[in-house]
Amino acid sequence: MPSAPWQPYSSTFLGDVSSILFDPYADLLWTGSSIGTVVSHFLPNGVGGSNDESKCLNRYTSFKSHSNRTPTRQLLISERAVLSLGESSVKSTSRRGLPQWFSQHAQDAQSMAFSSTKSNELVIAGSKPELITINTANGALIRKLDITPTAPVPSTAFSGLHDPTYFPPITHIRRSQNLVACGARSGVVTLRDPNTLKEEHSMMAHYAGLEQMETEGNYLVTCGLSLKQGHPVRDPLVKVFDVRALRPLPPITFPSIPSLIRFHPRMSSTLFIASSLGQLQILDIINPIPANSFFQLDCGSYITDLCIAGTGEGLAYVDADSVVHLWTTGTASDVPHGPMKWSRATQPVELPDEQPELNDALFDWAADDTPLSTVGMPFYSSELLSVIPVQNYITPYSPFFQARPSIEPDLLSAVHQRQQQQFHQHHLHSPYQYSPSINPVYSTNGRTEFEKVCYLPHSKKSKRYQASLPAFSSGAISAHSVAGRIIPGVGKGSSTDTRRRLSIPLFRSEKEKEKEKQMMQGRKRRESTEGILEEETLLAGLTLEDFEDMPKWYRQVEIKYSKFGIEDFDFGFYNRTKYSGLETHIVNSYTNALLQVLYHTLPIRHLAESHITLTCSATSCMLCELGFLFKMMDDAKGVNCQTTNFSRAFSINPRAIALALMDHHHQDFFLHRPRSDSQSLASSSNNPHRSYSSLIQLCHHFLLEQMTDDARKQPGLGIVDPVAVIYATNWRTEQVCPTCQHSSARPTVAKVVELVYPRRALSNESPPGSDLCTILRHSLARETTAKSPCSQCGQNSHQRWRRVFDSETCVEGREGLPAILALHAGVTSVEQLDFWLDSKQQHSHRFLQPEISIATRAGTAELVIGDDYPVPAPADGVRYELCSMVLQIEAEDEEPHLVALVKVADGSGWHLFNDFLVRKISEDEALGFPAAWKIPAVLYYRRKDLDQALDFSMLPTNMDRSILLEDINVSERRDATKIRHQVLSEAELPEKGALVAIDAEFVSLQQEEVDYRSDGTRIVRRPSRMTLARVSVLRGEGVKTGVPFIDDHIQTSEPITDYLTEYSGIRPGDLDHRSSPHTLVPLKVAYKKLRLLVDLGCTFIGHGLSKDFRIINIHVPPSQIIDTVDLYYIPSRQRRLSLRLLSFLILKHDIQNAGTHDSIEDAKTALHLFDFYRQLANEGGWDEELEDVYRKGKAMGWKVVAAVPSTPMIGAGK
C-alpha cells in the first residue's frame, strides 16, 4: 500500500465522458463518450509548478469510434493499439487515431478482455448467449462459442422466472491467471478455459445481481446487490474469492456501499473501494486495515468511473458532471520538484508536425504589393474544378517533365582530387605527391585555388546508396573501387565513414528490372556482383600492412529487407565461393563463427552427421542439431544457410541458460549504441556484454561438454566417448604440501588449453619467453599455488599444484596427444594483446606460426614444443598445423563481432567467414595481427597425421528409414476421425527421383517490426520469427497418388504470438500435447522425415517452396524442387500467381474459401497443377495457356472473390 497520503491534484471539465482509462505505456488519459467518441489527453508532469494551466488535461487525439447512437462501453489499451467496445462493434486504432481494423462480429456487447494465455486474442461477451474471440492484429474472428444454458438459471431478482430459456447477460469479463472470469447480471461468476472458453467452475457471488467485478493475480472481488424482504438492495460487502483454491475468502465490509472497485496495478492484494458519493478506502486484502486508509473524494454529484495509474501513484475519477479529477500520492509541495510518472513503461508520444500559422490579417486590396498567396485556402473534401491534369496543358518536352539535372555534391568534391590525379599521372608518376602548380589562379595564405571549370565524372546510373570512384593507375595499388572502398593514401580528403565500407548490392528484384532494361536497350552492362570479384583480383597481392585501417571485408555485414522480404536480398554478392555462409538476424547468431570452425573440423563433422542417422530420443540434442546443420551446409554448396533450429535448441538448453550464453544484445537485432574513441580494449573486454571473445570461449566449452554428453547417450556409434578421442588430453595433477611434504595425484582430462601469459618481469628478473611455444608449454604443464588444508597434516598452507602428462598414457614421442589441439587465447588486456601483434621491426617473426611440433618425454612426463621461430621443433614430435581461428573484430565505429578464419581441408587455402560474407584470403593475412582491431579467441591445431590418428570408419552413414514406416504421435487426445494420412509400407519407400507433393503451415513466434518513412518506404527493423506448425507430404505417383503419408502437427513449447489461423488453419491447442486432436510430433521428428526424403533423392512438388524450406531450415537441391510458382510465371509480367487463383482458373476449384488453409488440400492442388503443366507442355500449348491465365487473372484483379463474404485478410497467402 502506498505510504504517502493521497491528495487532490487537478480537476478538468471534459464534456461528455462515460469511461476513463490510464494508458499503461504512455502518459495519456483516455476517455470515451456516450456518442461513441474516444479522446486522449496529455497527463500533467508536474514540472510547470503549481499554476492551474500546467495541471490541466490537454487534448492529444480525438476520433469517432462508433456511431452516434452507440456509447463507448469499455476501453482496452495494448502496446500498439487502443481498443474501444461499442454496442455491436469493436474498433482498433493507433494512439494517433488512425484506424487499424473494425469488427462487427459482436452483438449487444457488454465487456471485453484480453485472453489470459495469448495477448493477441480478445474475448467479448454481452447479452447474447455466446462468447466471441477475435484477433487483435487484424480483427478476424477466431472462434464463436454458444453458451446457451442447458439447465434453468437459478432464480434471482433479475432473472426471467417464467422463461426457462432466459440467458443472463454477461456484464463483466476479466482475465485471471490461466482462466477467463465472466460475471453475469444474475450474480453468477463463471471461470472458463481460455483456449476452449468452456466453463470450468462457477460460483454465486450476489443473489440479486452483479455490479462490479475485478481480478488480479489469484484474487477475484465483486460487489453487487442482495435481497432484503424480496427487494434488491445494494450489498455493503465486497466479496473476495481465491481463484487458485476455488474458495471464498472473508468478505470486506464497506459501510458506505461499494460502487467501484479497482486493484492496485503493482500490488496484487491492495484494493481501492469507492462509493458513488466519493468515499474511498484503500486496504490490503491480507493484512489488517490501517487507520489512515479512508479518503473523501471531491465530487459535485456522484462518481461514474474510476481508474488507477500504472505506477500506482495516481488515480482519476469522473463524476456525473463530466469533470475528471486527478489525485496523486505526493503532497502538493512535493509535486513540482520533478516530473510525475503516470505509466511504468513510458513510450514517447508522437506529436504532429508544426504547421505554419496562416496570416489572417486584413489586407488592403487597393495596394499592389499584397500577393494573393498569403491568403489561406479553406479545407475542402472534394476535388476542385481547377485541378486539371498537367498532361492536358504541358507538352512532354516541357521542363516540367524534363527537369535540369543538378550536379551532385560528391561529384563537385571529386574535382580537386581528379586534377591532382591527372597531374600525378602525367608529371610526377606518383599518387602520393602534391603540387600547387596545376592551373593556378591565385594564391593566398599559402593556399592555391584551381580553376572552377573542369571535367566531371559521368553521371552514375545506379541507386542513391551506391557509389563508385574513378580508377587510379598507380602500379600495385590500382583497383576499381566498385565495392565502395578507397585505397589508403588516395583521396585523403574523404571521411573515414566512406572508406572501408562494403557496398550494398542490388536486390534481386532490382537486378531483374535492370537486366530487362539492358536487354531492351541492347546494351550489356556488368552486374553489380562482378565488382567484388574484380576487386578480389586487383587486390590479391596486398597484405594487411598495405592498409592503414581494417579491410572492409572484416566489417559487420547486415541483411537488408525489401518489400519482397529476405528472399529478395542478394547473398551471392558477398560469397562467390563453394562454402556456405551463415545468416545473421537470428537469436544467438554470434555462434556463427564457431559453427563454421566446427563444420570444417572433419572429425566433428563426421561425428555429427553420423549421429543423425541413429535414433535419438532427446528433443533438444545439440549434436543432432549440429548434424542437421552440417548436412545442410554440405548440400548448399555455397548457398547461404541459417541456424534457426540450432539456435532454438541452444536457447532452451538449461545449461546454456545457466552459463548466461544468451546474446541478448543480438536479440534486439543490432540496435547499436555508438562507441566513443576513448573506449579501449580493456574496457571492452571487461564488459561481458561487449567482449564476444570471452563469450565465444565459454560457448566453446559448453558445446564440447554438451556434445560429449549427447554422444555418450548414443550406443550405436561404436565409440564410448568420440569427442574425447578428438579433443581430450590425459593429465595427472600432483599436489604437494610444503609442511609435511605429503604428495597426492589425481587424473584429469582437458579438452581445451587456456593460454596463460607470463607476468611482466621485475627489474632483477630475466624477461620470460614471449613466443607462442613457450607460452603454450607453460599453459599445458601448469604450476600454481593455492591455499588449502592438507589431507595428511591438516595444516592450511599454500599447496603446490603441478599438472603433468599422465605416465600411463604418455609414451616416448607421439602418444597421448589429441587429434585436435584447441586453444583459448584468453586476451583480456592490452598487455596480453601485445604478444599477438606483429612487430614493426623488419626481419622479425610473427607470434603465430602455421605449424608447431609437440613431443612428450615419458621419463619426465614433460613436453617439448617448438616451431623453429625461435624454439627449434623436436624431430620426434607430432606436427600440428593451424587450421582455423575465431577472432573478435573491433572497428572504430561498430560494435564488436566475431569472424572465423579457416584453412579448408580440401587444399583451397585460407578463407574468411564473416557471417554470410565468405572470401578467400592469403595465409599472410590470416596469421597476421597488424593492429588491435583483430583479437584472437579460439584456435584449432590439427595433427598432420590426422588420418592415421583417428579411425571413424565404424561410424554409421546411412539414415534409418524406419521413421517413415512409423505413425509417431505424442498427443494425449488424438482424435481418430482427424487422421487423414496413411503411413508408407515397406514396398512404398521412395527411391531417387520419386515425386512427392508437400505443403507446410507456420505460426509466428515474434511479430515483425517495421518503420515507415515519410516517403512511404518500408524499413524492417526486426524480421518476424516463424516456426513450423504443420507439414503434409503426399504421394506424387503410383496407385495412391494424392494420398498423404505425412500429416504432422509440430509440438511447440515456445510462446506463440500469432497462430495466423486465417492463413495456417492452426488454432490454439493444436500444438499442445495435452489438448491437440491431431497427430502431433516433435520438430526433430518431422525434420528427420524431411531430411530422409531429401537424402533419398525425392523430387518435391509444391507452391512457394523456397520460403517453406527456408523457414523449415532445410536445403533442398534445386534439381529436387518443382515449384508451381515458377512453372506458372512469365518473367516479363513481374507478377507471381497465388495458388488459389491458379486453382480457380485452371482446375475450376476454389480452395481456401473458408478463410483458412489446409496443407493437404494445398499440396494436392499443386500436384494437379503440375500434372496439367506436364500435359500441356507435352502437347505444345503451354505458352498460350499461360498467357490466357495472366489475361484472366488481370481481369479479376488477381484475386478470387469469395462466395461467402468474410473478413479481409492482411498479408498474402500462398
Coordinates of C-alpha atoms in Angstrom, one line a residue, residues 223-699:
C223 CA -19.8 -6.0 -5.4
G224 CA -23.5 -6.1 -6.2
L225 CA -27.0 -6.5 -4.8
S226 CA -28.6 -8.7 -2.2
L227 CA -32.2 -9.5 -1.4
K228 CA -33.9 -7.9 1.6
Q229 CA -37.5 -8.7 2.1
G230 CA -37.7 -9.8 -1.5
H231 CA -36.3 -6.5 -2.9
P232 CA -32.8 -5.9 -4.3
V233 CA -30.7 -3.6 -2.2
R234 CA -27.0 -2.7 -2.5
D235 CA -24.8 -5.1 -0.7
P236 CA -22.3 -3.4 1.8
L237 CA -20.0 -6.3 1.4
V238 CA -17.2 -6.8 -1.2
K239 CA -17.0 -10.5 -1.9
V240 CA -13.4 -11.9 -2.2
F241 CA -12.6 -15.3 -3.9
D242 CA -9.4 -17.2 -4.2
V243 CA -9.4 -18.4 -7.8
R244 CA -6.5 -20.8 -7.4
A245 CA -8.1 -22.6 -4.4
L246 CA -11.7 -22.1 -5.7
R247 CA -12.9 -20.9 -2.4
P248 CA -14.3 -17.7 -0.9
L249 CA -12.3 -15.6 1.4
P250 CA -13.7 -13.4 4.2
P251 CA -15.6 -10.5 2.7
I252 CA -14.7 -6.8 3.2
T253 CA -17.3 -4.6 4.9
F254 CA -17.7 -1.1 3.3
P255 CA -20.5 0.7 5.2
S256 CA -20.7 3.5 2.5
I257 CA -22.0 0.9 0.0
P258 CA -19.3 0.0 -2.6
S259 CA -19.9 1.2 -6.2
L260 CA -16.5 1.0 -7.8
I261 CA -13.6 -1.4 -7.0
R262 CA -10.2 -1.4 -8.6
F263 CA -6.9 -3.3 -7.9
H264 CA -3.6 -1.6 -7.4
P265 CA -1.6 -2.3 -10.6
R266 CA 1.6 -3.1 -8.8
M267 CA 0.4 -4.7 -5.5
S268 CA -2.0 -7.5 -6.3
S269 CA -3.5 -7.6 -2.8
T270 CA -4.2 -3.9 -2.5
L271 CA -7.8 -2.8 -3.3
F272 CA -9.4 0.5 -3.9
I273 CA -13.1 0.7 -2.9
A274 CA -15.2 3.7 -3.7
S275 CA -18.8 4.7 -3.2
S276 CA -20.8 6.7 -5.6
L277 CA -20.8 9.6 -3.2
G278 CA -17.0 9.8 -3.0
Q279 CA -15.9 7.7 0.0
L280 CA -12.6 5.9 -0.9
Q281 CA -10.9 3.2 1.1
I282 CA -7.5 1.7 0.3
L283 CA -6.8 -1.6 2.0
D284 CA -4.8 -4.8 1.8
I285 CA -6.9 -7.9 1.5
I286 CA -4.5 -10.0 3.6
N287 CA -3.3 -7.5 6.2
P288 CA -5.4 -5.6 8.8
I289 CA -7.0 -2.3 7.8
P290 CA -4.8 0.7 8.7
A291 CA -6.4 3.8 10.3
N292 CA -5.4 6.2 7.5
S293 CA -6.9 4.3 4.6
F294 CA -10.1 6.3 4.2
F295 CA -10.4 9.4 1.9
Q296 CA -13.2 11.7 0.8
L297 CA -13.1 12.4 -3.0
D298 CA -14.2 15.8 -4.3
C299 CA -17.5 15.2 -6.1
G300 CA -20.2 17.6 -7.1
S301 CA -22.8 14.9 -7.8
Y302 CA -21.8 11.2 -7.9
I303 CA -18.9 9.2 -9.3
T304 CA -19.4 7.2 -12.5
D305 CA -15.9 5.7 -13.2
L306 CA -12.5 5.3 -11.5
C307 CA -9.1 4.1 -12.7
I308 CA -5.6 3.8 -11.2
A309 CA -2.4 4.8 -12.9
G310 CA 0.1 2.1 -13.9
T311 CA 2.7 3.3 -11.4
G312 CA 0.1 3.2 -8.6
E313 CA 0.9 6.9 -7.7
G314 CA -2.1 8.5 -9.2
L315 CA -5.8 7.9 -9.8
A316 CA -8.5 9.5 -11.9
Y317 CA -12.3 9.6 -11.4
V318 CA -15.1 11.2 -13.3
D319 CA -18.4 12.4 -11.9
A320 CA -21.8 12.8 -13.4
D321 CA -21.0 16.4 -14.4
S322 CA -18.2 15.1 -16.7
V323 CA -15.4 16.6 -14.5
V324 CA -12.3 14.5 -14.4
H325 CA -10.4 14.7 -11.1
L326 CA -6.7 13.6 -10.6
W327 CA -5.3 12.6 -7.3
T328 CA -1.7 11.8 -6.5
T329 CA 0.2 10.2 -3.6
G330 CA 2.6 13.1 -3.1
T331 CA 1.8 16.3 -1.3
A332 CA 1.2 19.5 -3.3
S333 CA 4.5 20.9 -2.2
D334 CA 6.4 17.8 -3.4
V335 CA 4.9 17.5 -6.9
P336 CA 6.7 20.4 -8.6
H337 CA 10.2 19.2 -7.8
G338 CA 10.3 16.5 -10.5
P339 CA 8.3 15.0 -13.4
M340 CA 5.4 12.9 -12.4
K341 CA 5.3 9.3 -13.6
W342 CA 1.8 8.0 -14.6
S343 CA 2.9 4.9 -16.6
R344 CA 5.6 2.4 -15.7
A345 CA 6.9 2.0 -19.3
T346 CA 6.6 5.4 -20.9
Q347 CA 6.6 5.5 -24.7
P348 CA 7.4 8.7 -26.5
V349 CA 4.2 10.3 -27.7
E350 CA 4.3 11.1 -31.4
L351 CA 3.5 14.7 -31.9
P352 CA 2.2 16.2 -35.2
D353 CA 4.4 18.3 -37.3
E354 CA 4.3 22.0 -36.7
Q355 CA 2.2 23.8 -39.3
P356 CA 3.0 27.4 -40.2
E357 CA 0.3 29.8 -38.9
L358 CA -1.9 31.3 -41.6
N359 CA -1.8 35.1 -42.0
D360 CA -5.3 36.1 -41.1
A361 CA -4.6 39.8 -41.1
L362 CA -6.7 42.2 -43.1
F363 CA -5.3 43.2 -46.5
D364 CA -5.5 46.4 -48.3
W365 CA -6.9 45.3 -51.7
A366 CA -6.1 48.6 -53.2
A367 CA -2.4 48.1 -52.7
D368 CA -0.4 46.5 -55.5
D369 CA 2.2 44.7 -53.2
T370 CA -0.2 42.3 -51.5
P371 CA 0.2 38.8 -53.0
L372 CA -2.9 36.6 -53.0
S373 CA -0.7 33.6 -52.0
T374 CA -0.7 35.0 -48.4
V375 CA -4.4 34.3 -48.1
G376 CA -5.1 30.8 -46.7
M377 CA -7.3 28.3 -48.5
P378 CA -10.2 26.7 -46.8
F379 CA -10.4 23.0 -46.2
Y380 CA -12.3 21.0 -48.8
S381 CA -13.3 17.4 -49.1
S382 CA -13.9 17.1 -52.9
E383 CA -11.6 17.8 -55.8
L384 CA -11.6 21.4 -57.1
L385 CA -12.7 22.2 -60.6
S386 CA -9.4 23.9 -61.2
V387 CA -7.4 20.7 -60.7
I388 CA -6.6 19.8 -64.3
P389 CA -4.1 17.0 -65.2
V390 CA -0.8 18.5 -66.3
Q391 CA -0.7 16.3 -69.4
N392 CA -3.6 18.4 -70.7
Y393 CA -1.7 21.6 -70.9
I394 CA 2.0 20.8 -70.8
T395 CA 3.9 19.0 -73.6
P396 CA 6.3 16.2 -72.9
Y397 CA 9.2 18.4 -73.9
S398 CA 8.4 21.0 -71.2
P399 CA 11.0 21.5 -68.4
F400 CA 8.2 20.4 -66.1
F401 CA 8.9 16.8 -67.3
Q402 CA 12.5 17.3 -68.3
A403 CA 14.0 18.8 -65.2
R404 CA 17.6 20.0 -65.4
P405 CA 19.7 17.5 -63.6
S406 CA 21.6 19.0 -60.7
I407 CA 25.3 18.4 -60.1
E408 CA 25.7 16.2 -57.1
P409 CA 28.0 17.4 -54.2
D410 CA 30.1 14.3 -54.3
L411 CA 31.0 14.9 -58.0
L412 CA 32.0 18.5 -57.2
S413 CA 34.2 17.4 -54.3
A414 CA 35.9 15.0 -56.8
V415 CA 37.1 17.8 -59.0
H416 CA 40.1 18.7 -56.8
Q417 CA 41.1 15.1 -56.4
R418 CA 40.7 14.4 -60.2
Q419 CA 43.0 17.3 -61.2
Q420 CA 45.7 16.0 -58.8
Q421 CA 45.4 12.6 -60.3
Q422 CA 45.9 13.9 -63.9
F423 CA 48.9 15.9 -62.8
H424 CA 50.4 12.9 -60.9
Q425 CA 49.9 10.6 -63.9
H426 CA 51.5 12.8 -66.5
H427 CA 54.2 14.6 -64.5
L428 CA 55.1 13.0 -61.1
H429 CA 54.1 9.4 -61.7
S430 CA 53.2 9.1 -58.1
P431 CA 49.8 9.5 -56.5
Y432 CA 51.2 10.5 -53.1
Q433 CA 52.8 13.8 -54.0
Y434 CA 51.2 17.2 -54.2
S435 CA 52.0 20.1 -56.5
P436 CA 50.5 23.6 -56.3
S437 CA 51.0 24.4 -59.9
I438 CA 48.0 22.8 -61.5
N439 CA 46.1 25.5 -63.3
P440 CA 46.8 28.1 -60.6
V441 CA 44.6 31.2 -60.5
Y442 CA 45.6 32.9 -57.3
S443 CA 47.3 32.0 -54.0
T444 CA 46.5 33.5 -50.6
N445 CA 47.9 32.4 -47.2
G446 CA 49.9 29.7 -48.9
R447 CA 46.8 28.0 -50.3
T448 CA 46.4 27.5 -54.1
E449 CA 43.0 27.6 -55.7
F450 CA 42.2 25.9 -59.0
E451 CA 40.1 26.7 -62.0
K452 CA 36.4 26.1 -61.5
V453 CA 35.7 24.8 -65.0
C454 CA 36.8 21.2 -65.5
Y455 CA 35.6 17.7 -66.4
L456 CA 33.4 15.8 -64.0
P457 CA 32.9 12.0 -63.9
H458 CA 30.0 10.7 -65.9
S459 CA 26.6 10.7 -64.0
K460 CA 26.1 7.4 -62.3
K461 CA 23.3 5.2 -63.3
S462 CA 22.8 3.4 -60.1
K463 CA 20.8 3.8 -56.8
R464 CA 21.3 6.5 -54.3
Y465 CA 23.1 4.3 -51.9
Q466 CA 25.6 3.0 -54.4
A467 CA 28.8 4.9 -55.0
S468 CA 31.9 4.5 -57.3
L469 CA 35.1 6.4 -57.6
P470 CA 37.5 6.8 -60.6
A471 CA 40.2 4.2 -61.2
F472 CA 43.7 5.1 -60.1
S473 CA 46.7 3.9 -62.2
S474 CA 49.4 3.6 -59.7
G475 CA 51.2 0.4 -60.1
A476 CA 50.5 -2.3 -57.4
I477 CA 47.7 -0.3 -55.8
S478 CA 45.4 0.0 -58.8
A479 CA 41.9 -1.0 -58.1
H480 CA 38.5 -0.1 -59.4
S481 CA 36.7 0.5 -56.1
V482 CA 33.3 -0.9 -57.2
A483 CA 32.8 -2.2 -53.7
G484 CA 32.9 1.2 -52.2
R485 CA 36.4 1.2 -50.6
I486 CA 39.1 3.8 -51.1
I487 CA 42.7 2.6 -51.2
P488 CA 44.8 4.2 -48.4
G489 CA 46.8 7.1 -49.4
V490 CA 44.4 8.1 -52.2
G491 CA 41.8 10.8 -51.6
K492 CA 42.9 11.9 -48.2
G493 CA 40.1 14.4 -48.0
S494 CA 37.5 11.7 -47.8
S495 CA 35.9 11.0 -44.5
T496 CA 36.6 7.8 -42.6
D497 CA 33.0 6.7 -42.8
T498 CA 33.1 6.5 -46.5
R499 CA 36.2 4.3 -46.5
R500 CA 36.5 0.6 -45.6
R501 CA 32.8 0.2 -46.4
L502 CA 31.2 -2.7 -48.1
S503 CA 28.8 -1.6 -50.9
I504 CA 25.2 -2.6 -50.7
P505 CA 24.1 -4.9 -53.6
L506 CA 21.0 -4.5 -55.6
F507 CA 18.0 -6.5 -54.5
R508 CA 17.2 -9.4 -56.8
S509 CA 14.0 -7.7 -58.0
E510 CA 16.0 -4.6 -58.9
K511 CA 18.6 -6.7 -60.7
E512 CA 15.8 -8.3 -62.8
K513 CA 14.5 -4.9 -63.7
E514 CA 18.0 -3.7 -64.6
K515 CA 18.6 -6.8 -66.7
E516 CA 15.4 -6.4 -68.6
K517 CA 16.1 -2.7 -69.1
Q518 CA 19.5 -3.5 -70.5
M519 CA 18.1 -6.2 -72.8
M520 CA 15.5 -3.7 -74.2
Q521 CA 18.3 -1.1 -74.7
G522 CA 20.5 -3.6 -76.4
R523 CA 23.4 -3.0 -74.0
K524 CA 25.3 -5.4 -71.9
R525 CA 26.5 -3.9 -68.6
R526 CA 28.2 -5.7 -65.8
E527 CA 26.2 -7.0 -62.9
S528 CA 26.9 -5.3 -59.6
T529 CA 28.1 -8.6 -58.2
E530 CA 31.0 -8.6 -60.5
G531 CA 32.5 -5.7 -58.7
I532 CA 33.6 -7.7 -55.7
L533 CA 35.2 -10.3 -58.0
E534 CA 37.1 -7.7 -59.9
E535 CA 38.3 -6.2 -56.6
E536 CA 39.4 -9.5 -55.3
T537 CA 41.6 -10.0 -58.4
L538 CA 43.1 -6.5 -58.2
L539 CA 43.8 -6.6 -54.5
A540 CA 45.1 -10.2 -54.5
G541 CA 48.7 -9.2 -53.9
L542 CA 48.1 -6.9 -51.0
T543 CA 48.8 -7.8 -47.4
L544 CA 47.5 -6.3 -44.2
E545 CA 50.4 -3.9 -43.9
D546 CA 49.3 -2.3 -47.2
F547 CA 46.2 -1.0 -45.4
E548 CA 46.0 1.9 -42.9
D549 CA 42.8 0.6 -41.3
M550 CA 40.9 -2.6 -41.1
P551 CA 39.9 -4.0 -44.5
K552 CA 36.3 -3.7 -45.3
W553 CA 35.6 -7.4 -45.7
Y554 CA 36.1 -7.7 -41.9
R555 CA 33.3 -5.2 -41.2
Q556 CA 30.0 -6.3 -39.8
V557 CA 27.5 -7.3 -42.6
E558 CA 23.8 -6.9 -42.3
I559 CA 20.8 -8.1 -44.2
K560 CA 18.6 -5.5 -45.9
Y561 CA 15.0 -6.1 -46.5
S562 CA 12.9 -5.0 -49.4
K563 CA 9.1 -5.2 -49.8
F564 CA 9.6 -8.8 -51.0
G565 CA 11.2 -9.9 -47.8
I566 CA 14.6 -11.6 -47.2
E567 CA 14.2 -13.7 -50.4
D568 CA 15.0 -10.6 -52.4
F569 CA 18.4 -10.0 -50.7
D570 CA 21.3 -10.9 -52.9
F571 CA 23.5 -13.1 -50.7
G572 CA 25.6 -14.1 -53.7
F573 CA 27.1 -10.6 -53.8
Y574 CA 29.0 -11.5 -50.6
N575 CA 30.0 -15.0 -51.4
R576 CA 31.4 -16.4 -54.7
T577 CA 33.0 -19.5 -53.2
K578 CA 31.7 -23.0 -52.8
Y579 CA 31.5 -22.7 -49.0
S580 CA 28.2 -21.6 -47.4
G581 CA 28.0 -18.6 -45.1
L582 CA 25.6 -18.3 -42.2
E583 CA 22.9 -15.6 -41.9
T584 CA 22.5 -13.0 -39.1
H585 CA 19.3 -11.6 -37.7
I586 CA 18.9 -14.8 -35.8
V587 CA 19.0 -15.1 -32.0
N588 CA 22.4 -16.0 -30.8
S589 CA 23.9 -15.6 -34.2
Y590 CA 27.2 -14.8 -32.6
T591 CA 27.9 -18.5 -32.7
N592 CA 28.2 -18.5 -36.5
A593 CA 32.0 -18.2 -36.4
L594 CA 32.3 -21.1 -34.0
L595 CA 29.9 -23.3 -36.0
Q596 CA 32.0 -22.7 -39.1
V597 CA 35.1 -23.8 -37.3
L598 CA 33.3 -27.0 -36.1
Y599 CA 31.9 -27.7 -39.5
H600 CA 35.4 -27.5 -41.2
T601 CA 36.8 -29.8 -38.4
L602 CA 36.3 -33.0 -40.3
P603 CA 36.1 -35.4 -37.3
I604 CA 33.4 -33.3 -35.7
R605 CA 31.5 -33.1 -38.9
H606 CA 31.6 -36.8 -39.5
L607 CA 30.6 -37.5 -35.9
A608 CA 27.6 -35.1 -36.0
E609 CA 26.4 -36.3 -39.4
S610 CA 26.7 -39.9 -38.3
H611 CA 24.8 -39.1 -35.1
I612 CA 21.6 -38.1 -37.0
T613 CA 21.5 -41.5 -38.8
L614 CA 20.6 -43.1 -35.5
T615 CA 17.5 -42.9 -33.3
C616 CA 17.9 -40.2 -30.8
S617 CA 15.1 -39.6 -28.3
A618 CA 16.3 -36.3 -26.9
T619 CA 14.1 -33.5 -28.2
S620 CA 16.8 -30.8 -28.0
C621 CA 20.0 -32.7 -28.7
M622 CA 22.8 -30.3 -29.7
L623 CA 24.7 -33.0 -31.5
C624 CA 21.6 -33.7 -33.7
E625 CA 21.1 -30.1 -34.5
L626 CA 24.8 -29.8 -35.4
G627 CA 24.4 -32.8 -37.7
F628 CA 21.4 -31.4 -39.4
L629 CA 23.1 -28.0 -39.8
F630 CA 26.3 -29.6 -41.2
K631 CA 24.3 -31.8 -43.6
M632 CA 22.5 -28.7 -44.9
M633 CA 25.8 -26.9 -45.4
D634 CA 27.1 -29.9 -47.3
D635 CA 24.1 -29.8 -49.7
A636 CA 24.1 -26.0 -50.0
K637 CA 27.5 -25.8 -51.8
G638 CA 28.0 -22.1 -51.3
V639 CA 24.3 -21.0 -50.8
N640 CA 23.7 -19.2 -47.6
C641 CA 22.3 -21.2 -44.7
Q642 CA 20.7 -20.2 -41.4
T643 CA 21.0 -21.7 -37.9
T644 CA 17.3 -21.4 -36.8
N645 CA 16.8 -24.9 -35.5
F646 CA 20.2 -25.0 -33.8
S647 CA 19.6 -21.5 -32.2
R648 CA 16.2 -22.7 -30.9
A649 CA 17.7 -25.8 -29.2
F650 CA 20.6 -23.7 -27.9
S651 CA 18.2 -21.1 -26.5
I652 CA 16.2 -23.6 -24.4
N653 CA 19.2 -25.6 -23.2
P654 CA 19.2 -25.3 -19.4
R655 CA 23.0 -25.5 -19.1
A656 CA 23.4 -22.7 -21.7
I657 CA 20.9 -20.5 -19.9
A658 CA 22.7 -21.1 -16.6
L659 CA 26.0 -20.1 -18.2
A660 CA 24.4 -16.9 -19.5
L661 CA 25.3 -17.7 -23.1
M662 CA 22.2 -16.0 -24.5
D663 CA 23.2 -13.0 -26.6
H664 CA 20.5 -10.5 -25.6
H665 CA 22.3 -7.8 -27.5
H666 CA 21.5 -9.6 -30.8
Q667 CA 18.0 -10.4 -29.7
D668 CA 17.4 -6.6 -30.3
F669 CA 18.9 -7.1 -33.8
F670 CA 21.8 -4.7 -34.0
L671 CA 20.3 -1.7 -32.2
H672 CA 23.8 -0.4 -31.6
R673 CA 25.0 2.3 -29.3
P674 CA 27.8 4.4 -30.9
R675 CA 31.2 3.8 -29.4
S676 CA 33.5 6.7 -28.4
D677 CA 37.1 6.8 -29.5
S678 CA 38.2 6.7 -25.9
Q679 CA 37.0 3.2 -25.3
S680 CA 39.9 0.8 -25.3
L681 CA 40.3 -2.9 -25.5
A682 CA 40.5 -3.2 -21.7
S683 CA 37.1 -1.5 -21.1
S684 CA 35.6 -3.6 -24.0
S685 CA 36.9 -6.8 -22.6
N686 CA 35.9 -6.2 -19.1
N687 CA 32.3 -5.7 -20.1
P688 CA 30.6 -9.1 -20.6
H689 CA 28.1 -7.6 -22.9
R690 CA 30.8 -6.2 -25.2
S691 CA 33.5 -9.0 -25.1
Y692 CA 32.4 -11.6 -27.6
S693 CA 35.8 -13.3 -27.4
S694 CA 35.1 -14.3 -23.8
L695 CA 31.6 -15.3 -24.6
I696 CA 32.5 -17.5 -27.5
Q697 CA 35.2 -19.2 -25.4
L698 CA 32.6 -20.1 -22.8
C699 CA 30.3 -21.2 -25.5

